[in-house]
XYZ file of C-alpha atoms in Angstrom:
283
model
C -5.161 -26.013 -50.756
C -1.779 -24.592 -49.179
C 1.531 -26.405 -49.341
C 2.755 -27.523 -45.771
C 6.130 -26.062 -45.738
C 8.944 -28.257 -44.667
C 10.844 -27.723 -40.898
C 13.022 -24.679 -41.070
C 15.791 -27.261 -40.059
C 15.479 -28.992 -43.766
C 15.875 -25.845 -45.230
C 18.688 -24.326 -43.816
C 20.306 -27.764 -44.245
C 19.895 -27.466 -48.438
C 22.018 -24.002 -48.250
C 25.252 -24.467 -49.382
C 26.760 -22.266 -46.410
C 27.527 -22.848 -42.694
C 25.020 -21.559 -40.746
C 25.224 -21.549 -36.579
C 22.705 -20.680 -33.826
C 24.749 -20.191 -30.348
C 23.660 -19.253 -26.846
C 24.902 -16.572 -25.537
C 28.037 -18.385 -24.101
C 29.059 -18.812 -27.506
C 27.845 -22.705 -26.930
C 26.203 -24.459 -29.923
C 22.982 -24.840 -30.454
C 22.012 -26.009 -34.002
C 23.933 -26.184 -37.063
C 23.053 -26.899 -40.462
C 24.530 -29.381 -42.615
C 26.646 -27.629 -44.333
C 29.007 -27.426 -41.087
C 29.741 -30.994 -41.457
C 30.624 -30.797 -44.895
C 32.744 -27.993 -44.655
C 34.410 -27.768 -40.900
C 33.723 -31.763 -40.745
C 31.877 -31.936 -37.391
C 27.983 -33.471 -37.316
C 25.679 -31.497 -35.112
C 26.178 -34.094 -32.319
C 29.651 -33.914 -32.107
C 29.458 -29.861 -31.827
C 25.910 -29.236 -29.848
C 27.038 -28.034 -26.410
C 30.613 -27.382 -27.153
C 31.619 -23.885 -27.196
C 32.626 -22.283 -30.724
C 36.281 -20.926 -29.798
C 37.473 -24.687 -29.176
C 37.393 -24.749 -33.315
C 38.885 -21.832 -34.681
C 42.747 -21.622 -35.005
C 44.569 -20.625 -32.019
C 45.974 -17.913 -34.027
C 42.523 -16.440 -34.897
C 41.347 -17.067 -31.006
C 41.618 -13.454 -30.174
C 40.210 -11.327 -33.017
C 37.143 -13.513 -32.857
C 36.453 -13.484 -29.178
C 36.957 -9.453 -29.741
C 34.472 -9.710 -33.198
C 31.742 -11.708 -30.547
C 32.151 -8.809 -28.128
C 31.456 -6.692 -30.924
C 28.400 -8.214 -32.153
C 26.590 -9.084 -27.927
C 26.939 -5.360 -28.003
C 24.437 -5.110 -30.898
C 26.923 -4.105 -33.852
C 25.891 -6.883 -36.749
C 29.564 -7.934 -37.835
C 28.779 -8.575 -42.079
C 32.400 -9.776 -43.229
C 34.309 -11.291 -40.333
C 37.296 -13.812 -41.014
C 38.707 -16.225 -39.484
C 40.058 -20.528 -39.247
C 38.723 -23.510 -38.205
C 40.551 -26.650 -37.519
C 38.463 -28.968 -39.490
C 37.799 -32.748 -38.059
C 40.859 -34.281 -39.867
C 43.514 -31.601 -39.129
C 42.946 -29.395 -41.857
C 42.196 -25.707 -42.009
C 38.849 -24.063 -43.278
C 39.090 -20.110 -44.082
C 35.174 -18.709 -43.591
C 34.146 -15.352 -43.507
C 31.018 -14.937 -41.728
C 28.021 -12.678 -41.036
C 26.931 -12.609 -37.722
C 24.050 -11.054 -35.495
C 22.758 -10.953 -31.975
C 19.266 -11.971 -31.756
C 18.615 -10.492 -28.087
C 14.872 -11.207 -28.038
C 15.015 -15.087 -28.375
C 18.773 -15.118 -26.629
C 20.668 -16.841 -29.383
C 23.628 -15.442 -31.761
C 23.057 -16.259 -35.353
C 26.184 -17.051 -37.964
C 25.927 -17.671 -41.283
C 29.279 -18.444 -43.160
C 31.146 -19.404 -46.308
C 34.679 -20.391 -47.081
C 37.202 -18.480 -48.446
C 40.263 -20.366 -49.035
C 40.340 -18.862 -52.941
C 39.929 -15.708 -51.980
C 42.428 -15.768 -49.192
C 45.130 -17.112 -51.372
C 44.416 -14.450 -54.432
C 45.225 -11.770 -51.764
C 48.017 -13.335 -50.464
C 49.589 -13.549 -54.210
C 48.683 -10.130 -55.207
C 50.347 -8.352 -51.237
C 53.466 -10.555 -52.613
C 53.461 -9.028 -56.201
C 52.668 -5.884 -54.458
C 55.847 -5.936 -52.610
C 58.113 -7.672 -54.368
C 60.068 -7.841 -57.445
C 58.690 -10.217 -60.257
C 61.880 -11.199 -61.586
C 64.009 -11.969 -58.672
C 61.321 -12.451 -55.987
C 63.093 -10.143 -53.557
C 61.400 -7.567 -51.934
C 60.919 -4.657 -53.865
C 61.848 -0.431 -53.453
C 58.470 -0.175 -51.512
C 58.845 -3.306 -49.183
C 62.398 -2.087 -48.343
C 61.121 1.397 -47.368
C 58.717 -0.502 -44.859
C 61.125 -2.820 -43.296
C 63.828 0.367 -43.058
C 61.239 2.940 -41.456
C 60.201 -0.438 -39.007
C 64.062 -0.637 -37.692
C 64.667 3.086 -37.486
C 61.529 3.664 -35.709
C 63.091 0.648 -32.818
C 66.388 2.779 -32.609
C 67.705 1.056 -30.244
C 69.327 -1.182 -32.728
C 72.320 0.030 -34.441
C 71.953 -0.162 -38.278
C 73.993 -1.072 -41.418
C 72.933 0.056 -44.870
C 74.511 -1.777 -48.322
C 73.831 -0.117 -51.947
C 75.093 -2.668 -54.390
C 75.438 -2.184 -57.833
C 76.314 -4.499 -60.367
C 79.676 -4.020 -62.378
C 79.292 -4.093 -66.678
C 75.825 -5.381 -66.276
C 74.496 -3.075 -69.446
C 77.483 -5.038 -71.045
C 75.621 -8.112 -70.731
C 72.243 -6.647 -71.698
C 73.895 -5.474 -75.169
C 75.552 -7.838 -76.084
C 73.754 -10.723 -74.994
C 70.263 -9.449 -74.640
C 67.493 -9.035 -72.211
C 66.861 -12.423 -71.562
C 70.520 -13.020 -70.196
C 71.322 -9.826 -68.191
C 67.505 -11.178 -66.505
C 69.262 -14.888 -65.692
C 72.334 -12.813 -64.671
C 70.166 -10.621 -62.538
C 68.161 -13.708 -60.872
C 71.337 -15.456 -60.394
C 72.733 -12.832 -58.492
C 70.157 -12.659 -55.990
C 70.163 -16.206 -55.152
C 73.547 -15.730 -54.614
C 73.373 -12.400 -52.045
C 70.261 -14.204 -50.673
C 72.313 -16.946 -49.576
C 75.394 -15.315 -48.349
C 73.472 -13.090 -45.458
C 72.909 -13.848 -42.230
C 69.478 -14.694 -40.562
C 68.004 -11.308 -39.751
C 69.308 -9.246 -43.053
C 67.227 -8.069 -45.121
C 67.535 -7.663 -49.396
C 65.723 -5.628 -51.765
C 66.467 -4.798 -55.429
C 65.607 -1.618 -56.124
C 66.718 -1.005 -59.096
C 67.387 -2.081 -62.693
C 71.134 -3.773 -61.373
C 70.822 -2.120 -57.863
C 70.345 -3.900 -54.224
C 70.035 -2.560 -51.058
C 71.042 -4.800 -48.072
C 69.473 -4.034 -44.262
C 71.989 -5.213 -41.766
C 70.641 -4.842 -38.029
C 72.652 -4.865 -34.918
C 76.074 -4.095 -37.501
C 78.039 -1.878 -35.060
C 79.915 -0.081 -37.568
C 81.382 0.735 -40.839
C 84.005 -2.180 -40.368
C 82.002 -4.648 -39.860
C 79.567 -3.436 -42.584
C 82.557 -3.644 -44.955
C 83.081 -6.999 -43.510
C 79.936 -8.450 -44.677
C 80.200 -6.253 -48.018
C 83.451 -8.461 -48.469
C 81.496 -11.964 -48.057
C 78.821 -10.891 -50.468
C 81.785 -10.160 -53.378
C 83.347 -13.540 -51.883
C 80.357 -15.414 -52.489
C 79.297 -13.854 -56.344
C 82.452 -14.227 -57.160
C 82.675 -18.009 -55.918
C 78.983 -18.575 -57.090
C 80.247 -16.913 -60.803
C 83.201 -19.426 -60.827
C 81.041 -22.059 -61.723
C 78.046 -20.067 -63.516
C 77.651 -20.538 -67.210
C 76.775 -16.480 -67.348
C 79.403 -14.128 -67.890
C 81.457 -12.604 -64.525
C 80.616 -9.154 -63.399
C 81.582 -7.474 -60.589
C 79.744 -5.373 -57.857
C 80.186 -2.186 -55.975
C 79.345 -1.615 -52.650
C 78.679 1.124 -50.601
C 77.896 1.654 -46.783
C 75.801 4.002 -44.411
C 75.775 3.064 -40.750
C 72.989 4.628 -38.468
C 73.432 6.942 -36.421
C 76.827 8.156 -38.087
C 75.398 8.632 -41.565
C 72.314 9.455 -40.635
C 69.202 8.602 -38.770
C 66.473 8.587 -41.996
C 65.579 6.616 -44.318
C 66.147 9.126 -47.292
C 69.821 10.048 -45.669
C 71.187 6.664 -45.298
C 70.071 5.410 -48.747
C 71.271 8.415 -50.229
C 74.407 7.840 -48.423
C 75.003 4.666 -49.251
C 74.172 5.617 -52.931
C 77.159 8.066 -53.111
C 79.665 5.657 -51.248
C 78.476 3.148 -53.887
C 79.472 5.489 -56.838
C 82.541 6.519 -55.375
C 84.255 2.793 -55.098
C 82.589 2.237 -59.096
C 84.465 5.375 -59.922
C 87.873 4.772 -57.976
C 87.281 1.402 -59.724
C 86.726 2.387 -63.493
C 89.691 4.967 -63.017
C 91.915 2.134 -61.720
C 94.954 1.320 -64.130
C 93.985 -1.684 -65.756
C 90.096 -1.168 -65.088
């Protein structure tokens, strides 16, 4: 004799993932248990209420345009977004979603993603920044300079530092030194700027400093002056060894109006003050 199968509602409630039946206003019709255990709602606290009052406010607008997408009859199979779960928290799901036009109900079936979601976040961060000192690396710099240029209505500062005897350090008290000297360093430029700058090391010992809205060479110098001020303050109490820094300075549109220009620009101003430097009596 034939099993008698159990209500399709009993079912769907032993699947570990969200699943949600809406009318077509987006208003909830069913929902399976997992919804409480995950978002934190029971069915009667959600049946009637529409499904945009839970996501994040931040995540309002891609959704309402990923329902648009799907009432037009394109099945949405990895869709993203945040709930506000009953306590405050926040849920990350990713969801598959169709329109079911011939009984008039959207179906969604999700799962969360918080793991995910933070892997990617930590792997865009080591993609664009430097391991060592955390600042933003050569390619992160290139984005953020190409983003300001392309405003140009913003005048625009650029600052190649280089670090003064740091190979000194590295031979004669190794690797793991010159790398304390190095992170040192940029905790120290870090600091010194001013809300809005922007630091990258792009280079073994080298930095490059964004400084928008700096009207000129003068005041670029200016801030190059604060940034020796503060290493040299920071070094005054620093159990590492004291090295200097050279600085040089593009300013957009004088030196240029590129990315490739200024930096290169920069570059050379930077080796010209470590060569009047080194050639100094007394250097």
């Amino acid at each position: 004799m034939p099993s008698t199968l159990p209500p399709p509602g009993e079912i769907l409630d032993l699947l570990p993932d969200v699943v949600c039946v809406v009318d077509p206003e987006g208003r909830y019709l069913a929902v399976n248990a997992a919804f409480e255990r995950l978002i934190g709602y029971r069915p009667e606290d959600v049946l009637g209420r529409c499904m945009t009052e839970l996501i994040h406010p931040e995540d309002h607008a891609t959704t309402v345009q990923a329902v648009q997408r799907v009432m037009a009859g394109h099945p949405l199979p990895h869709f993203r977004n945040r709930y506000v779960r009953r306590d405050g928290g926040l849920v990350d799901m990713q969801w598959s979603a169709r329109w079911l036009p011939a009984y008039g109900v959207r179906i969604a079936v999700g799962h969360p993603v918080g793991e995910l979601r933070e892997l990617e976040r930590r792997l865009e961060f080591m993609a664009a920044h430097d391991p060592l000192t955390r600042l933003p690396n050569r390619y992160r710099l290139r984005e953020e300079l190409d983003r300001l240029l392309r405003d140009g209505s913003r005048p625009l500062a650029v600052l190649y530092l280089d670090l003064d005897g740091f190979k000194a350090i590295n031979d004669s008290h190794g690797h793991a030194q010159g790398d304390r000297q190095l992170r040192e360093t940029a905790d120290g430029l870090r600091q010194a700027l001013r809300h809005g700058d922007f630091i990258a090391r792009v280079g073994g010992d080298e930095f490059v400093v964004l400084l928008p809205d700096c009207s000129g060479p003068d005041d670029a110098r200016a801030v190059a002056g604060v940034l020796q001020s503060a290493l040299d303050q920071r070094q005054a109490h620093s159990p590492f060894p004291r090295i200097g820094v050279s600085i040089g300075v593009a300013c957009c549109p004088a030196d240029g109006r590129d990315a490739e220009t200024l930096l290169r620009r920069a570059d050379a101003d930077m080796y010209a003050i470590k060569h009047r430097r080194e050639r100094a009596p007394g250097a």
